[in-house]
Amino acid sequence: MDLMERLRRDHDDMVPPYAERFTGYAGCDYIESGLGLLQVLVSYAGLQAGSIMLDIGSGIGRLAVPLTKLITPPGSYDGLEIVERGVRWCSTKITPGYPHFRFTHADIFNAEYNPGGTVKAAEYVLPYDDASFDVVCLFSVFTHMLTADVERYVTEISRVLRPGGRLAATFIIINDETTKSMQAENGIYNFTYQEGPQWLFEEGMSCPELAVGYEEKYVRDLYASNGLDVSGLYLGQWSGQPATSATEPHGQDLVVGIRR
Ligand SMILES: C[S@@+](CC[C@H](N)C(=O)[O-])C[C@H]1O[C@@H](n2cnc3c(N)ncnc32)[C@H](O)[C@@H]1O
């Protein structure tokens, strides 16, 4: 695909080559899917041109690139990512034209994305000041993190959100409805092994972070105990639910919390 684009000379420099894209599914339209995520944040997290936002798990800039057309100073965007080449691509291609877009690398271990990482997510301190963001988002990140890591991140996110600020995060929510759908094989995943509040595909996986589901009550309690009032929980297509504007661009379950 990269060769075809080079031959046609129609490569957009703000779109990473196919070979560099370590996130998203095959055939995913980088720009269209990023615009979809942007729209979710505008509609469900109150994102505006002047927002100060943090994108945790910023990947290869799928959300950041379309956001350059929305966020203008004094608004700003910070991306945090554990895959160094993602941060390198974004810092090289995005930051020079948009200095209010910054990207930070954290060498955090994740069996799926950064198996050589030296820092534990469960002990990580986000490198940002208290109450410094209006919006924090995580698209398809908690779906690849284990319980202790998610707990630490939600506590840290609560710390860096200003009162009234919003957290928009996607999860794979396990509740009666999604369990019924899974059992009827209406969805794309089937989680069979429960370990505390987390659900994995099966027992004894060498890479449990491949996909992780969480019980709905656990997620609601986690938000509440970290000063986040859940303003909406929207079930997505992964389990066979119909697409809505909150879930269509990512297919997962969206949980929005407002910092008390
Ligand atoms: C499925 S990808 C989604 C990337 C991006 N949010 C998007 O929607 O294009 C999951 C991302 O989360 C990142 N990630 C995994 N664990 C993380 C952690 N503890 N902190 C920050 N990012 C993490 C991965 O490196 C990867 O880029």
Short mmCIF file of C-alpha atoms and ligand atoms in Angstrom, two decimals:
data_model
loop_
_atom_site.label_atom_id
_atom_site.label_comp_id
_atom_site.label_asym_id
_atom_site.label_seq_id
_atom_site.Cartn_x
_atom_site.Cartn_y
_atom_site.Cartn_z
CA MET A 1 0.00 0.00 0.00
CA ASP A 2 2.88 2.38 0.86
CA LEU A 3 4.53 1.57 -2.46
CA MET A 4 1.29 2.26 -4.34
CA GLU A 5 0.98 5.64 -2.63
CA ARG A 6 4.62 6.49 -3.42
CA LEU A 7 4.13 5.51 -7.05
CA ARG A 8 0.95 7.58 -7.29
CA ARG A 9 2.76 10.43 -5.46
CA ASP A 10 -0.35 11.05 -3.38
CA HIS A 11 1.08 10.45 0.08
CA ASP A 12 -0.07 12.94 2.73
CA ASP A 13 2.84 13.72 5.10
CA MET A 14 0.44 14.02 8.06
CA VAL A 15 -0.65 10.39 7.59
CA PRO A 16 1.79 7.70 8.77
CA PRO A 17 2.81 5.07 6.22
CA TYR A 18 0.87 1.80 6.58
CA ALA A 19 4.05 0.06 7.77
CA GLU A 20 4.28 2.45 10.74
CA ARG A 21 0.72 1.98 11.97
CA PHE A 22 0.82 -0.27 15.01
CA THR A 23 -2.75 0.54 16.07
CA GLY A 24 -6.14 0.15 14.40
CA TYR A 25 -7.47 -2.70 12.30
CA ALA A 26 -6.43 -3.61 8.75
CA GLY A 27 -8.10 -1.31 6.25
CA CYS A 28 -8.95 1.28 8.93
CA ASP A 29 -9.16 4.74 7.33
CA TYR A 30 -6.68 6.76 9.40
CA ILE A 31 -8.27 10.18 8.83
CA GLU A 32 -11.95 9.15 8.81
CA SER A 33 -11.62 7.02 11.95
CA GLY A 34 -9.70 9.80 13.74
CA LEU A 35 -12.41 12.30 12.81
CA GLY A 36 -14.97 9.92 14.29
CA LEU A 37 -13.09 9.86 17.62
CA LEU A 38 -12.85 13.66 17.56
CA GLN A 39 -16.63 13.90 17.11
CA VAL A 40 -17.19 11.60 20.11
CA LEU A 41 -15.12 13.97 22.27
CA VAL A 42 -16.97 17.06 21.01
CA SER A 43 -20.39 15.48 21.59
CA TYR A 44 -19.76 13.55 24.81
CA ALA A 45 -16.83 15.25 26.59
CA GLY A 46 -17.47 18.90 25.73
CA LEU A 47 -14.23 19.25 23.75
CA GLN A 48 -13.81 22.74 22.22
CA ALA A 49 -11.16 24.71 20.34
CA GLY A 50 -9.81 26.17 23.60
CA SER A 51 -9.77 22.90 25.57
CA ILE A 52 -6.64 21.69 27.34
CA MET A 53 -6.66 17.99 26.61
CA LEU A 54 -4.71 14.80 27.32
CA ASP A 55 -4.85 11.73 25.08
CA ILE A 56 -3.44 8.71 26.94
CA GLY A 57 -2.32 6.00 24.52
CA SER A 58 -1.95 8.49 21.68
CA GLY A 59 -0.63 5.74 19.41
CA ILE A 60 0.44 6.93 16.00
CA GLY A 61 -1.57 10.19 16.12
CA ARG A 62 -4.91 8.95 14.75
CA LEU A 63 -6.78 11.41 16.99
CA ALA A 64 -4.08 14.09 17.18
CA VAL A 65 -3.90 14.69 13.41
CA PRO A 66 -7.58 15.66 12.95
CA LEU A 67 -7.48 17.55 16.26
CA THR A 68 -4.90 19.95 14.80
CA LYS A 69 -7.84 21.42 12.84
CA LEU A 70 -9.89 21.99 16.02
CA ILE A 71 -7.64 22.85 18.97
CA THR A 72 -6.06 26.30 18.82
CA PRO A 73 -4.06 28.18 21.48
CA PRO A 74 -4.69 28.80 24.33
CA GLY A 75 -6.08 25.28 23.88
CA SER A 76 -3.52 22.50 23.80
CA TYR A 77 -3.09 18.77 23.32
CA ASP A 78 -0.78 16.38 25.17
CA GLY A 79 -0.33 12.80 23.99
CA LEU A 80 1.19 10.12 26.23
CA GLU A 81 2.33 6.87 24.64
CA ILE A 82 4.45 3.84 25.56
CA VAL A 83 5.53 2.89 22.01
CA GLU A 84 8.51 5.13 21.31
CA ARG A 85 8.22 5.14 17.52
CA GLY A 86 4.65 6.44 17.80
CA VAL A 87 5.87 9.37 19.89
CA ARG A 88 8.75 9.93 17.47
CA TRP A 89 6.47 10.04 14.42
CA CYS A 90 4.01 12.43 16.11
CA SER A 91 6.74 14.71 17.48
CA THR A 92 8.38 14.90 14.05
CA LYS A 93 5.27 15.29 11.90
CA ILE A 94 2.80 17.15 14.12
CA THR A 95 4.62 19.28 16.74
CA PRO A 96 6.73 21.42 14.33
CA GLY A 97 3.57 22.85 12.64
CA TYR A 98 1.49 22.79 15.83
CA PRO A 99 3.73 23.51 18.85
CA HIS A 100 0.70 23.39 21.20
CA PHE A 101 0.63 19.63 20.40
CA ARG A 102 3.17 17.79 22.58
CA PHE A 103 3.97 14.08 22.80
CA THR A 104 5.58 12.27 25.73
CA HIS A 105 7.05 8.79 25.81
CA ALA A 106 6.72 6.65 28.95
CA ASP A 107 8.63 3.36 28.96
CA ILE A 108 5.79 1.45 30.63
CA PHE A 109 5.55 -2.33 30.38
CA ASN A 110 2.65 -3.78 28.42
CA ALA A 111 2.92 -7.38 27.20
CA GLU A 112 1.12 -6.50 23.97
CA TYR A 113 2.58 -3.08 23.10
CA ASN A 114 5.83 -2.62 25.02
CA PRO A 115 7.10 -5.95 26.37
CA GLY A 116 10.55 -4.47 27.08
CA GLY A 117 9.12 -1.60 29.17
CA THR A 118 10.88 -0.92 32.47
CA VAL A 119 8.16 0.98 34.40
CA LYS A 120 5.00 -0.52 35.94
CA ALA A 121 1.77 1.24 34.98
CA ALA A 122 0.51 0.48 38.51
CA GLU A 123 3.27 2.73 39.91
CA TYR A 124 3.32 5.41 37.24
CA VAL A 125 2.79 9.09 38.03
CA LEU A 126 1.40 11.03 35.07
CA PRO A 127 3.93 13.78 34.25
CA TYR A 128 1.36 16.58 34.51
CA ASP A 129 0.25 19.05 37.19
CA ASP A 130 -2.84 18.63 39.36
CA ALA A 131 -6.10 19.98 37.85
CA SER A 132 -4.39 20.88 34.57
CA PHE A 133 -6.75 19.32 31.95
CA ASP A 134 -10.32 19.97 30.78
CA VAL A 135 -10.60 16.64 28.95
CA VAL A 136 -8.72 13.34 29.27
CA CYS A 137 -9.43 10.54 26.79
CA LEU A 138 -8.35 6.93 26.34
CA PHE A 139 -9.55 5.14 23.21
CA SER A 140 -8.95 1.40 23.31
CA VAL A 141 -6.33 1.65 26.08
CA PHE A 142 -8.07 0.34 29.23
CA THR A 143 -9.11 -2.57 26.99
CA HIS A 144 -5.39 -3.53 27.03
CA MET A 145 -4.58 -2.90 30.70
CA LEU A 146 -4.88 -5.09 33.80
CA THR A 147 -6.73 -4.21 37.01
CA ALA A 148 -3.97 -2.66 39.16
CA ASP A 149 -2.80 -0.59 36.18
CA VAL A 150 -6.28 0.71 35.37
CA GLU A 151 -6.83 1.62 39.02
CA ARG A 152 -3.63 3.64 39.18
CA TYR A 153 -4.45 5.43 35.93
CA VAL A 154 -7.97 6.42 37.01
CA THR A 155 -6.57 7.84 40.27
CA GLU A 156 -3.91 9.76 38.37
CA ILE A 157 -6.41 10.98 35.75
CA SER A 158 -8.65 12.27 38.53
CA ARG A 159 -5.68 14.17 39.94
CA VAL A 160 -4.82 15.90 36.64
CA LEU A 161 -8.45 16.76 35.71
CA ARG A 162 -9.80 20.12 36.84
CA PRO A 163 -13.13 20.11 38.71
CA GLY A 164 -15.83 19.87 36.03
CA GLY A 165 -13.32 18.32 33.60
CA ARG A 166 -14.27 15.10 31.81
CA LEU A 167 -12.78 11.67 31.36
CA ALA A 168 -13.92 9.83 28.21
CA ALA A 169 -12.58 6.28 28.16
CA THR A 170 -13.56 3.19 26.23
CA PHE A 171 -13.87 -0.16 27.97
CA ILE A 172 -15.14 -3.62 27.26
CA ILE A 173 -17.95 -3.68 29.80
CA ILE A 174 -19.18 -6.99 31.11
CA ASN A 175 -22.78 -6.84 32.35
CA ASP A 176 -25.96 -8.90 31.90
CA GLU A 177 -26.65 -7.43 28.47
CA THR A 178 -23.16 -7.92 27.00
CA THR A 179 -22.86 -11.38 28.58
CA LYS A 180 -26.12 -12.42 26.92
CA SER A 181 -24.91 -11.07 23.56
CA MET A 182 -21.56 -12.83 23.94
CA GLN A 183 -23.22 -16.12 24.80
CA ALA A 184 -25.47 -15.79 21.75
CA GLU A 185 -22.27 -15.18 19.73
CA ASN A 186 -23.58 -11.84 18.45
CA GLY A 187 -20.31 -10.04 19.14
CA ILE A 188 -16.71 -10.20 18.00
CA TYR A 189 -15.09 -11.27 21.29
CA ASN A 190 -15.85 -13.97 23.78
CA PHE A 191 -14.41 -13.57 27.26
CA THR A 192 -14.50 -16.85 29.16
CA TYR A 193 -12.15 -16.38 32.11
CA GLN A 194 -12.88 -14.13 35.06
CA GLU A 195 -10.13 -13.02 37.43
CA GLY A 196 -11.50 -10.55 40.00
CA PRO A 197 -13.18 -7.68 38.14
CA GLN A 198 -11.32 -8.39 34.89
CA TRP A 199 -12.29 -10.82 32.13
CA LEU A 200 -9.80 -12.39 29.71
CA PHE A 201 -10.31 -14.55 26.63
CA GLU A 202 -9.07 -17.61 28.51
CA GLU A 203 -7.07 -18.75 31.51
CA GLY A 204 -3.26 -18.71 31.45
CA MET A 205 -2.77 -16.40 28.47
CA SER A 206 0.86 -15.40 27.86
CA CYS A 207 -0.36 -11.96 26.77
CA PRO A 208 -3.45 -11.17 28.88
CA GLU A 209 -3.35 -7.54 27.68
CA LEU A 210 -4.52 -8.72 24.25
CA ALA A 211 -8.03 -7.72 25.37
CA VAL A 212 -9.40 -7.12 28.85
CA GLY A 213 -13.04 -6.69 29.88
CA TYR A 214 -14.31 -5.20 33.15
CA GLU A 215 -17.51 -5.65 35.15
CA GLU A 216 -19.79 -2.64 34.86
CA LYS A 217 -20.21 -2.25 38.63
CA TYR A 218 -16.44 -2.27 39.09
CA VAL A 219 -15.94 0.53 36.54
CA ARG A 220 -18.74 2.63 38.05
CA ASP A 221 -17.32 2.15 41.57
CA LEU A 222 -13.81 2.95 40.37
CA TYR A 223 -14.95 6.24 38.84
CA ALA A 224 -17.02 7.13 41.94
CA SER A 225 -14.23 6.36 44.41
CA ASN A 226 -11.94 8.67 42.41
CA GLY A 227 -14.31 11.62 42.42
CA LEU A 228 -15.71 11.02 38.93
CA ASP A 229 -19.50 11.12 38.45
CA VAL A 230 -20.50 8.86 35.55
CA SER A 231 -22.51 11.04 33.16
CA GLY A 232 -23.01 8.31 30.55
CA LEU A 233 -22.22 4.68 29.80
CA TYR A 234 -22.82 3.74 26.16
CA LEU A 235 -22.60 0.13 25.01
CA GLY A 236 -20.79 -0.41 21.70
CA GLN A 237 -20.87 -2.86 18.83
CA TRP A 238 -18.19 -5.29 20.07
CA SER A 239 -20.83 -7.33 21.91
CA GLY A 240 -23.42 -7.06 19.15
CA GLN A 241 -25.16 -3.87 20.31
CA PRO A 242 -26.29 -1.44 17.57
CA ALA A 243 -23.93 1.42 16.73
CA THR A 244 -24.69 4.85 18.20
CA SER A 245 -22.95 8.19 17.78
CA ALA A 246 -21.10 7.51 21.06
CA THR A 247 -19.68 4.19 19.91
CA GLU A 248 -19.74 3.91 16.11
CA PRO A 249 -16.15 5.18 15.56
CA HIS A 250 -14.52 2.73 18.02
CA GLY A 251 -17.00 -0.10 18.62
CA GLN A 252 -16.26 -0.31 22.34
CA ASP A 253 -18.22 0.84 25.41
CA LEU A 254 -17.77 4.51 26.26
CA VAL A 255 -17.79 5.62 29.90
CA VAL A 256 -17.78 9.37 30.54
CA GLY A 257 -17.07 10.79 34.00
CA ILE A 258 -17.15 14.36 35.29
CA ARG A 259 -14.60 15.37 37.94
CA ARG A 260 -16.36 16.54 41.10
C1 LIG B 1 -5.46 -0.09 20.45
S1 LIG B 1 -4.22 1.10 20.59
C2 LIG B 1 -5.15 2.61 20.48
C3 LIG B 1 -4.31 3.80 20.12
C4 LIG B 1 -5.06 5.12 19.99
N1 LIG B 1 -5.72 5.49 21.22
C5 LIG B 1 -6.04 5.05 18.84
O1 LIG B 1 -7.25 4.95 19.11
O2 LIG B 1 -5.58 5.08 17.70
C6 LIG B 1 -3.77 1.06 22.30
C7 LIG B 1 -2.68 2.06 22.66
O3 LIG B 1 -2.52 2.15 24.07
C8 LIG B 1 -1.13 2.25 24.35
N2 LIG B 1 -0.92 1.86 25.75
C9 LIG B 1 -0.98 0.60 26.26
N3 LIG B 1 -0.71 0.66 27.59
C10 LIG B 1 -0.51 1.96 27.91
C11 LIG B 1 -0.19 2.66 29.10
N4 LIG B 1 -0.01 2.02 30.26
N5 LIG B 1 -0.08 4.02 29.05
C12 LIG B 1 -0.24 4.68 27.88
N6 LIG B 1 -0.52 4.06 26.71
C13 LIG B 1 -0.66 2.73 26.72
C14 LIG B 1 -0.54 1.33 23.32
O4 LIG B 1 0.84 1.50 23.15
C15 LIG B 1 -1.34 1.68 22.07
O5 LIG B 1 -0.79 2.78 21.38
#
